[in-house]
Coordinates of C-alpha atoms and ligand atoms in Angstrom, one line a residue:
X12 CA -163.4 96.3 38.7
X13 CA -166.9 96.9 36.9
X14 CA -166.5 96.9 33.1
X15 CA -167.7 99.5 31.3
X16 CA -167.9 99.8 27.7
X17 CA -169.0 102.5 25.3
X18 CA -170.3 102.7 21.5
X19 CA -169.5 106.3 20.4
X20 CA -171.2 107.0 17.4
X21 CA -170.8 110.2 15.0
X22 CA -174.4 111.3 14.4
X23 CA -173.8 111.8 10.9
X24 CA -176.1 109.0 9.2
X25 CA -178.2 105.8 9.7
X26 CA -177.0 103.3 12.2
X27 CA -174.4 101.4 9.7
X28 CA -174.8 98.0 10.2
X29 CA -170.8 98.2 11.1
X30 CA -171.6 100.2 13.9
X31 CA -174.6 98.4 15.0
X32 CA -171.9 95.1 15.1
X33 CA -169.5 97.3 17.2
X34 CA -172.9 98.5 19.7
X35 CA -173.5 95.0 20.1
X36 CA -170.1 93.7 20.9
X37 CA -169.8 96.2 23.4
X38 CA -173.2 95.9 24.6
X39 CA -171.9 91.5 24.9
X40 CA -169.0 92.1 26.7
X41 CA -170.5 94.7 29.2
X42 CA -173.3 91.6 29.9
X43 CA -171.0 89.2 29.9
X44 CA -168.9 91.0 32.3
X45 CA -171.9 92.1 34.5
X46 CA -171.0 95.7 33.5
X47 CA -172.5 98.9 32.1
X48 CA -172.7 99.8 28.2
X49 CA -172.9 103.7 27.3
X50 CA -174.3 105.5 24.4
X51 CA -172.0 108.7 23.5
X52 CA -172.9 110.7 20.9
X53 CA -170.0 112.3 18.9
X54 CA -171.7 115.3 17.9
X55 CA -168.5 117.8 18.1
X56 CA -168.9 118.3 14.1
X57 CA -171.1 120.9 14.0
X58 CA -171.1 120.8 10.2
X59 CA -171.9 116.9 9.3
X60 CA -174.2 116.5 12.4
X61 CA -177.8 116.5 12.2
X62 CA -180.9 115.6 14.7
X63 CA -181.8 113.2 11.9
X64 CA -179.1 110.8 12.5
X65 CA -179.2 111.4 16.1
X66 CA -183.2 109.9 16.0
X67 CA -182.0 107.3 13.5
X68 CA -179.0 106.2 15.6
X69 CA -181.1 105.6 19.1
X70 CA -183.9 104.4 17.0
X71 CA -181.5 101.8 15.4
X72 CA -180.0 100.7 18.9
X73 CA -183.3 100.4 20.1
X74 CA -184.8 98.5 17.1
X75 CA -181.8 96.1 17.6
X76 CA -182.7 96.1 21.4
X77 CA -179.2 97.2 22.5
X78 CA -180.0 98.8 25.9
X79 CA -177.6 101.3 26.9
X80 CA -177.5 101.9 30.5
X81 CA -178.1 105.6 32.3
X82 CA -177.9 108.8 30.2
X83 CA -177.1 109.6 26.9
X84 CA -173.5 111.5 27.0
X85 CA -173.6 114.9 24.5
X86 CA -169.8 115.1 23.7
X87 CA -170.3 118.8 22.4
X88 CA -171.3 119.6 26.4
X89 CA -167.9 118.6 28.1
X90 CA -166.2 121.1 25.7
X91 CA -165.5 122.7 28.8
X92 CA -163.8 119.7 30.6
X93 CA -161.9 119.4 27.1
X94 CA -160.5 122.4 27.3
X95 CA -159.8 122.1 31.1
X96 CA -157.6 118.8 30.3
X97 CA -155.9 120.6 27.7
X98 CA -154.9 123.3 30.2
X99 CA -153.7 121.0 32.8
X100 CA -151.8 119.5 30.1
X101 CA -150.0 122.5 29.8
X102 CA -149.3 123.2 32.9
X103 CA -147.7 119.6 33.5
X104 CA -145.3 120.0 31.0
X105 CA -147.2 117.8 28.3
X106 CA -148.4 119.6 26.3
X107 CA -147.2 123.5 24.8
X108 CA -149.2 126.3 23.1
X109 CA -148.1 126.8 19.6
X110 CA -147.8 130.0 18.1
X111 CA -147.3 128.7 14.2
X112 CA -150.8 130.0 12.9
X113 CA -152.3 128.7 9.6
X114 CA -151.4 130.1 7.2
X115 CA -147.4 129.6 7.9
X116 CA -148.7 125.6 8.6
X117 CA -150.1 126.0 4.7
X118 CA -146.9 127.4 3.9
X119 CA -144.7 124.7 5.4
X120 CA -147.0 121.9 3.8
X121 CA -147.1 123.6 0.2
X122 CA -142.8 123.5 0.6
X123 CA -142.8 120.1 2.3
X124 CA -144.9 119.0 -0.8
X125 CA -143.1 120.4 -3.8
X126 CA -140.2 118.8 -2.2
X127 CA -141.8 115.1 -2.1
X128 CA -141.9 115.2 2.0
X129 CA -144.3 114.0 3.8
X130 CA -144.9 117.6 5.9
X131 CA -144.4 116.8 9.7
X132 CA -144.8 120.1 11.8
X133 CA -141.5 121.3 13.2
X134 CA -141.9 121.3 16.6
X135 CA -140.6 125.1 16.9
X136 CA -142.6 126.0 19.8
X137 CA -142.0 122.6 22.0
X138 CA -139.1 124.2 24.1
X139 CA -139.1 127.4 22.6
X140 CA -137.7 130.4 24.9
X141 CA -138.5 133.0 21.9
X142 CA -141.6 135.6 23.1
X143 CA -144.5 134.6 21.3
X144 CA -145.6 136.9 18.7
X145 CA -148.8 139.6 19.6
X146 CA -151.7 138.7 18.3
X147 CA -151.7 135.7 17.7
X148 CA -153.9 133.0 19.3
X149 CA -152.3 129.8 20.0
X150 CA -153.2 126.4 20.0
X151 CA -152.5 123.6 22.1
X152 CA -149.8 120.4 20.9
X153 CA -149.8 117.3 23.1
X154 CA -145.8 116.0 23.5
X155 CA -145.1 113.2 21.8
X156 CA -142.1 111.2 22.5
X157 CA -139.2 112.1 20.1
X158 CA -137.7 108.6 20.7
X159 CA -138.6 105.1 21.9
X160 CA -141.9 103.9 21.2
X161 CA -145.9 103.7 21.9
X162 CA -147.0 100.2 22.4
X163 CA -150.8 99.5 22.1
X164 CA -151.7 96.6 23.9
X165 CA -154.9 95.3 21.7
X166 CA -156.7 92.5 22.8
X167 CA -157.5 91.6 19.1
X168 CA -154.4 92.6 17.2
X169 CA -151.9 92.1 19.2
X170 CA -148.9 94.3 20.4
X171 CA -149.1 97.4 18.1
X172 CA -146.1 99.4 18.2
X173 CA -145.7 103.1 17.3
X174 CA -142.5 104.4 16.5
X175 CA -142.2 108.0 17.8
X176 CA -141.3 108.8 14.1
X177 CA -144.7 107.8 14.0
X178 CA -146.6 109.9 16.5
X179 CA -146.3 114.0 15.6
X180 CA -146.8 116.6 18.5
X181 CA -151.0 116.8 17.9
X182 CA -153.0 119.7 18.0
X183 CA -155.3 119.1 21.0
X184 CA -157.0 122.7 21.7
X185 CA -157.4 124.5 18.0
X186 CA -155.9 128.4 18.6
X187 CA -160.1 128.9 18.6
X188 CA -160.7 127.2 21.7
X189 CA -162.4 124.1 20.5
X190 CA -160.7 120.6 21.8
X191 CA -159.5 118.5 18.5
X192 CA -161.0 114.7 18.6
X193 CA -158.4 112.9 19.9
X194 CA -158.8 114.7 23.0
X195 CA -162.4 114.9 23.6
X196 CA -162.1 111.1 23.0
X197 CA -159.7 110.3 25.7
X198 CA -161.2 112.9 28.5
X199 CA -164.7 111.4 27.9
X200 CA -163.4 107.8 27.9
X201 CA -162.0 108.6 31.0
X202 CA -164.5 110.5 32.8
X203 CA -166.9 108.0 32.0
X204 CA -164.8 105.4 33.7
X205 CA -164.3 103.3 30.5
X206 CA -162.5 100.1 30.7
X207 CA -162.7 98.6 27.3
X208 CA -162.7 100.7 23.9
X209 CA -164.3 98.2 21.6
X210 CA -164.4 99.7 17.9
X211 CA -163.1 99.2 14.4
X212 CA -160.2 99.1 13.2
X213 CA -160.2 102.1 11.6
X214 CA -159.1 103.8 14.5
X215 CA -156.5 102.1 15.4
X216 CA -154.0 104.7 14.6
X217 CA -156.2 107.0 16.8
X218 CA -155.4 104.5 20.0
X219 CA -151.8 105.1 19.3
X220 CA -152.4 108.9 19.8
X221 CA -154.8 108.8 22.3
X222 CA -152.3 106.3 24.1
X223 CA -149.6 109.6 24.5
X224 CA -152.6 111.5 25.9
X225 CA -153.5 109.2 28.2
X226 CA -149.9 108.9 29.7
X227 CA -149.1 112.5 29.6
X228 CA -152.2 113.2 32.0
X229 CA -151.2 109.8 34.1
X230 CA -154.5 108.0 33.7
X231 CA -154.7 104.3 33.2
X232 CA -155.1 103.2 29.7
X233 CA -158.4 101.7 28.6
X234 CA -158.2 98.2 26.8
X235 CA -158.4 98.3 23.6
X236 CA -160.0 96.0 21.2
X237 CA -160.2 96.9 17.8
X238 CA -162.0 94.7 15.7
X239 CA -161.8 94.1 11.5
X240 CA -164.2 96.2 9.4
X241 CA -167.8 94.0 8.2
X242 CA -166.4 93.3 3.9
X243 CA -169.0 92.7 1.2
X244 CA -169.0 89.2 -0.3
X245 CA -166.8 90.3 -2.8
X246 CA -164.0 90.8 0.1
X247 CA -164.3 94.6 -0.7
X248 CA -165.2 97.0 2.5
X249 CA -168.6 97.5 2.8
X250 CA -170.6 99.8 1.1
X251 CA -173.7 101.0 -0.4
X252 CA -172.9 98.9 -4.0
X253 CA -172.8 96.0 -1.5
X254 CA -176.6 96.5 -0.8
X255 CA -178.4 97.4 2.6
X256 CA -175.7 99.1 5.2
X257 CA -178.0 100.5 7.5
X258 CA -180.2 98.9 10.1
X259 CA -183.2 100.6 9.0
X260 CA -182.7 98.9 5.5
X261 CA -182.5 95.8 7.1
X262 CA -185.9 96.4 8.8
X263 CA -187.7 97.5 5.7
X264 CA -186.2 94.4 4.0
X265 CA -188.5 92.4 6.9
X266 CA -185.1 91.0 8.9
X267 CA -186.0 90.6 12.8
X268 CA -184.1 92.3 15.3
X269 CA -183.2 88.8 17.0
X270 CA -182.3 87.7 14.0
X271 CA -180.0 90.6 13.1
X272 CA -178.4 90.0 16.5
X273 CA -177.7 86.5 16.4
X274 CA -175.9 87.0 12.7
X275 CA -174.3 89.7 13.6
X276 CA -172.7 88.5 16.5
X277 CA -171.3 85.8 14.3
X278 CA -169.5 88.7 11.8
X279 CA -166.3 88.6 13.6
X280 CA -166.9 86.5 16.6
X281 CA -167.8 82.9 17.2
X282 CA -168.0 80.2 19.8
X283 CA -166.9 77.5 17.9
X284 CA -169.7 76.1 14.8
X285 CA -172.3 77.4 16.7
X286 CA -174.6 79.4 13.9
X287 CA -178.2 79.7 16.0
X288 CA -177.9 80.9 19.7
X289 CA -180.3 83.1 21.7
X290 CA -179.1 86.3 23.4
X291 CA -178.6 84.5 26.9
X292 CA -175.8 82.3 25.5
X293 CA -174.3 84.9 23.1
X294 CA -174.0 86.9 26.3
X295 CA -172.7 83.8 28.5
X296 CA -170.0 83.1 25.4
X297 CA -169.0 86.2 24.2
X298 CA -165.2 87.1 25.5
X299 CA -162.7 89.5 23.3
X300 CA -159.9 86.1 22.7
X301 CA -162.9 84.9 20.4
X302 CA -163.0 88.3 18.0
X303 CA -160.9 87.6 14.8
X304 CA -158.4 88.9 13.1
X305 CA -159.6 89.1 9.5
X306 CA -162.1 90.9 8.5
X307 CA -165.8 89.0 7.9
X308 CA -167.9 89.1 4.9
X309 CA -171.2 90.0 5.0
X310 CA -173.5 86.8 3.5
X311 CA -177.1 87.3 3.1
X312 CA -177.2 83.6 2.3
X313 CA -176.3 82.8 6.0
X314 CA -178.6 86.2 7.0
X315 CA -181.8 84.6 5.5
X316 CA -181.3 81.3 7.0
X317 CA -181.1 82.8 10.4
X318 CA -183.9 84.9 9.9
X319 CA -186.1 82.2 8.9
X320 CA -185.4 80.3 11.9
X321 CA -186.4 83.3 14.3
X322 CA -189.6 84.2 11.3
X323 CA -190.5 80.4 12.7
X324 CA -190.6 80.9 16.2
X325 CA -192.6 83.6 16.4
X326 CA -196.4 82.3 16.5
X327 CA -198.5 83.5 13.5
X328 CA -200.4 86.1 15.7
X329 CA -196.5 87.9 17.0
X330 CA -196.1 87.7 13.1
X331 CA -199.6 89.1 12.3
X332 CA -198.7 92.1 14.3
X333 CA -195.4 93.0 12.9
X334 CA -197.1 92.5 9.3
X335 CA -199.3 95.2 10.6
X336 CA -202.5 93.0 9.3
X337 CA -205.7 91.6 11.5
X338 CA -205.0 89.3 14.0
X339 CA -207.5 86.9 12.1
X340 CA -204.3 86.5 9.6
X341 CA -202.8 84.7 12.1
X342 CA -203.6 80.7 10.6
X343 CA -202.8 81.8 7.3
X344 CA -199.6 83.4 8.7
X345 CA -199.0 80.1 10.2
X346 CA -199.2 77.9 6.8
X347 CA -196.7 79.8 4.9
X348 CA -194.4 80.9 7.7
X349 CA -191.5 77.9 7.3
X350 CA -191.3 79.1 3.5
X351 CA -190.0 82.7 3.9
X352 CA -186.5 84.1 5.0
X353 CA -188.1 87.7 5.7
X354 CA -190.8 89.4 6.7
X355 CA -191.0 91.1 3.4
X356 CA -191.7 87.4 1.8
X357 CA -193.8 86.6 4.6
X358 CA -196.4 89.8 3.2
X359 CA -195.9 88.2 -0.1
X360 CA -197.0 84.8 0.6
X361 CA -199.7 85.8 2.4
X362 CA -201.3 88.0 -0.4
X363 CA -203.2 85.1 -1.8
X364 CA -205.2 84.6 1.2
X365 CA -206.1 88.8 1.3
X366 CA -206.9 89.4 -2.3
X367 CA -207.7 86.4 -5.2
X368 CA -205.7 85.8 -7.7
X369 CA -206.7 88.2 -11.1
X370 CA -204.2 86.9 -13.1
X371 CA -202.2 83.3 -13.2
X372 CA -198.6 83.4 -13.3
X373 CA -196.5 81.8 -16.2
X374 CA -196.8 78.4 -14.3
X375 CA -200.2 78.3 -12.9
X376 CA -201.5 79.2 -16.7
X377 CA -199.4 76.2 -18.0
X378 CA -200.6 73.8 -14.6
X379 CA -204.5 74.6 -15.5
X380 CA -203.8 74.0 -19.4
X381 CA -202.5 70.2 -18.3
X382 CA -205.0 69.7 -15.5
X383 CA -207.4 72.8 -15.2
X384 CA -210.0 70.2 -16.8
X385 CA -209.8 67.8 -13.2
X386 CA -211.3 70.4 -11.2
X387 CA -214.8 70.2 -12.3
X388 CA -214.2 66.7 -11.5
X389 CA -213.6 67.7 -7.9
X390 CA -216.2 70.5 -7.6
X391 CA -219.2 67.9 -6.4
X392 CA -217.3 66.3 -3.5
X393 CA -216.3 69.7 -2.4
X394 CA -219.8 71.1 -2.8
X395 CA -221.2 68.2 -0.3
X396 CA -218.7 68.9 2.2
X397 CA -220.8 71.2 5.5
X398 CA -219.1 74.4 6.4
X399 CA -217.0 75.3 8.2
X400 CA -214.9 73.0 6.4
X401 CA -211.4 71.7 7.6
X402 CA -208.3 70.7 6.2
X403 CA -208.8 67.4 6.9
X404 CA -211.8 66.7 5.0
X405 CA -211.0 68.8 2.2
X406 CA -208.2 66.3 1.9
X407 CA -210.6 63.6 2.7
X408 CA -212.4 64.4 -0.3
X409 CA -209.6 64.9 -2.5
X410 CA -208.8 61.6 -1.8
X411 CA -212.3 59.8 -2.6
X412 CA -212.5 61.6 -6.2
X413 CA -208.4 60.3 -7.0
X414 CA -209.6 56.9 -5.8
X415 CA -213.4 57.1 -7.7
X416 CA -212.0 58.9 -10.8
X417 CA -208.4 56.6 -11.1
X418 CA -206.3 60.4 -10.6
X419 CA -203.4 60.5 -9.4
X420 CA -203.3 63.3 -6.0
X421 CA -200.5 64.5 -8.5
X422 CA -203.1 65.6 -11.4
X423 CA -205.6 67.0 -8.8
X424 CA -203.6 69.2 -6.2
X425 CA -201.5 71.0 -8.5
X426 CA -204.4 72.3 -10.6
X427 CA -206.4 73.3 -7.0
X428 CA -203.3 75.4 -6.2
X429 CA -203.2 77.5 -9.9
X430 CA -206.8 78.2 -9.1
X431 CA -206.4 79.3 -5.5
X432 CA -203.1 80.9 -5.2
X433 CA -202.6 81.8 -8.5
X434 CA -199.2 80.8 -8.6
X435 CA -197.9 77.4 -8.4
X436 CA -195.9 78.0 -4.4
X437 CA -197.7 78.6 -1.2
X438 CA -198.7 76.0 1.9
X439 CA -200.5 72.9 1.6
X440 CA -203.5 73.5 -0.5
X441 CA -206.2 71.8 1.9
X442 CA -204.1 74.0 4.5
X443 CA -205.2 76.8 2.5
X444 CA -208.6 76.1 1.7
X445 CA -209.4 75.7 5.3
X446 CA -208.6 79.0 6.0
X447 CA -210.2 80.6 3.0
X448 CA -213.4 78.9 3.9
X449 CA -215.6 76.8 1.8
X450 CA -216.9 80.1 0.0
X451 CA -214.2 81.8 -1.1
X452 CA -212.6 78.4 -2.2
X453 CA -215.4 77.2 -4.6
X454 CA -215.9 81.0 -5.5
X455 CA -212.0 80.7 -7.2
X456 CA -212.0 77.3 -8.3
X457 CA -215.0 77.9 -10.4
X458 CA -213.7 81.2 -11.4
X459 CA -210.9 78.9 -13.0
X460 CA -212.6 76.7 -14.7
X461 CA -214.7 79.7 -16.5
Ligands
LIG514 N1 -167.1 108.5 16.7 C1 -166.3 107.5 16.2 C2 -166.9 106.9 15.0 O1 -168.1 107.1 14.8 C3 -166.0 106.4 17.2 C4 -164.9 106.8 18.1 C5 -164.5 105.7 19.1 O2 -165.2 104.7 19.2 O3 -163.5 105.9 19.8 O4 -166.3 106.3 14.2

């Protein structure tokens, strides 16, 4: 059997960062399986769909580098084959148009209500003999069973039973033609020859219904694996008070798609303590018996810390392009790039070397009040140094003027770093100088002593 999974997305917003976990789990288990992993877009919802979310979808998957295999499938085109099923369904005996229009469903609720029920439909029309009324346009109700039970066999959660005072008779085919989405779920699942159903958990009650479906048209049941919804750190399901939900935030915020992978992989899945992995060994690990039970809380504390790790293993010039800035960045790049968690910090730290300082922050004002006064002190043995200067001798000559002068490196660095930063952070400061050249580097250290 060839696995094939699926990550159906409603094209209704940005790629949540929920759905980009479910993508990627599918997209895991379809590689780890030597399967297939399809895109479907749920775009039956004419009303909340929009080409906007589409792009921002496929551009998400692809930012992520979740590589879907063949065509993207349209559900809104097999309306068609939805309504075919429905028909067949009929025909077989599981399903049963129903005459019961609107308005008297409105009616029925509005009693049900003022009577504290929960309104269930009645079921009139299920074995109904009476001639259906003129005029009116039925739908379509799957049969669900009226005793026993539905068992969901989930490869996360368990056995999950549905009592069939659970399960009502569902409209599949609205009296307008359209299939509902239950149905168009199951025929495409189906027809796409999909194996494992990998989504959250919030449709879990769906897989209960779809399950009646599926056995009413005799096709094999999919596995299903529904995993726990992604929670904020404050246990809460995520949302936007939580921060970032969508993976185009996360780009803008400077995480890497690698990155973003590897962490997310570990929100509701792990191979034992393991934190870093690449994408080969998430792909040779990842099995559905590893997929937790309880929900996982999103930490950007963890989310930085992997992100740093793949922000250092990218050489300065890989990082120099995704910054967007000359390539000639890249040894600057390279001296601050184990300080930062993001890309968005790596721009930061890197602003020194594009533009000097005009103003000292709080710290470097207070470094060059205690030791601004060392500089000149230094100024000569920079001055005699030839250009192009390195690290090294910058250092060199550091050195001499702490051992001539009786300075401690303590009183002569710091002060170097107000002057050339501006700030009192950054990479080593003969690091630094180096790549400024000898030039700029006097031109901002005398700058500070005037
Ligand atoms: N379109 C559904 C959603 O975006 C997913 C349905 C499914 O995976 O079965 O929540």
């Amino acid at each position: 059997m060839t696995v094939i999974t699926r990550f159906a997305p409603s094209p209704t917003g940005m790629l949540h960062i929920g759905g980009a976990r479910t993508a990627l789990f599918n997209y895991l288990f379809a590689r780890h399986m030597g399967g297939q992993f399809k895109l479907r877009i749920e775009d039956t919802d004419e009303a909340r769909n929009s080409d906007a979310a589409y792009a921002a979808i496929v551009d998400g998957l692809k930012w992520l580098g979740l590589n879907f295999d063949g065509d993207i499938i349209y559900q809104s085109k097999n309306a068609a084959r939805h309504r075919e099923v429905a028909l067949e369904l009929v025909k077989n005996g599981g399903a049963y148009y129903c005459y019961t229009t609107q308005e008297e469903l409105a009616e029925q609720r509005a009693a049900a209500e003022a009577k504290g029920e929960v309104f269930k439909y009645d079921r009139r029309w299920r074995d109904s003999s009476e001639t259906p009324p003129a005029g009116v346009k039925p739908s379509v109700r799957i049969k669900a069973p009226l005793t026993g039970e539905v068992v969901v066999h989930d490869a996360v959660q368990g056995d999950v039973v549905f009592g069939a005072d659970a399960l009502d008779d569902l409209v599949i085919l609205r009296s307008d033609g359209t299939p509902t989405y239950n149905l168009a779920v199951v025929v495409d699942d189906h027809d796409m020859g999909i194996t494992h159903v990998i989504r959250g958990d919030d449709h879990l009650n769906n897989a209960g219904r779809q399950t009646v479906i599926y056995n009413a048209m005799g096709w094999q049941v999919p596995v299903f694996a529904h995993i726990p919804l992604i929670h904020g750190a404050d246990g809460a399901k995520l949302s936007k008070r939580h921060g970032a939900t969508s993976t185009t935030e996360y780009a803008a915020m400077g995480y890497l798609p690698e990155a973003m992978r590897n962490y997310l992989a570990r929100l509701g899945w792990g191979h034992g303590d393991d934190e870093i992995f690449s994408d080969e060994q998430a792909i040779e690990w990842f099995t559905l018996e590893h997929i937790g039970k309880a929900p996982s809380r999103l930490d950007f504390a963890k989310l930085n810390h992997v992100n740093a790790h793949y922000v250092r293993l990218k050489t300065g010039a890989e990082l120099a392009e995704l910054l967007g800035v000359p390539a000639s960045m890249a040894s600057a790049i390279e001296s601050v790039k184990v300080k930062v968690g993001t890309l968005v910090e790596l721009k930061d730290a890197i602003g020194f070397y594009l533009n000097a300082p005009t103003a000292y922050d709080e710290k470097a004002t207070a470094m060059l009040a205690k030791n601004g006064a060392n500089i000149p002190l230094i100024l000569p043995a920079l001055e005699a140094l030839a250009e192009p200067w390195s690290a090294e001798a910058v250092k060199a000559a550091i050195h001499a003027v702490a051992e001539q002068s009786g300075k401690k490196i303590g009183e002569l660095m710091p002060p170097l770093r107000a002057a050339i930063v501006g700030a009192m952070s950054g990479p080593d400061i003969p690091d630094a100088m180096a790549i400024l050249g000898k030039v700029e580097s006097l031109a901002r250290l005398k700058r500070a002593v005037a």
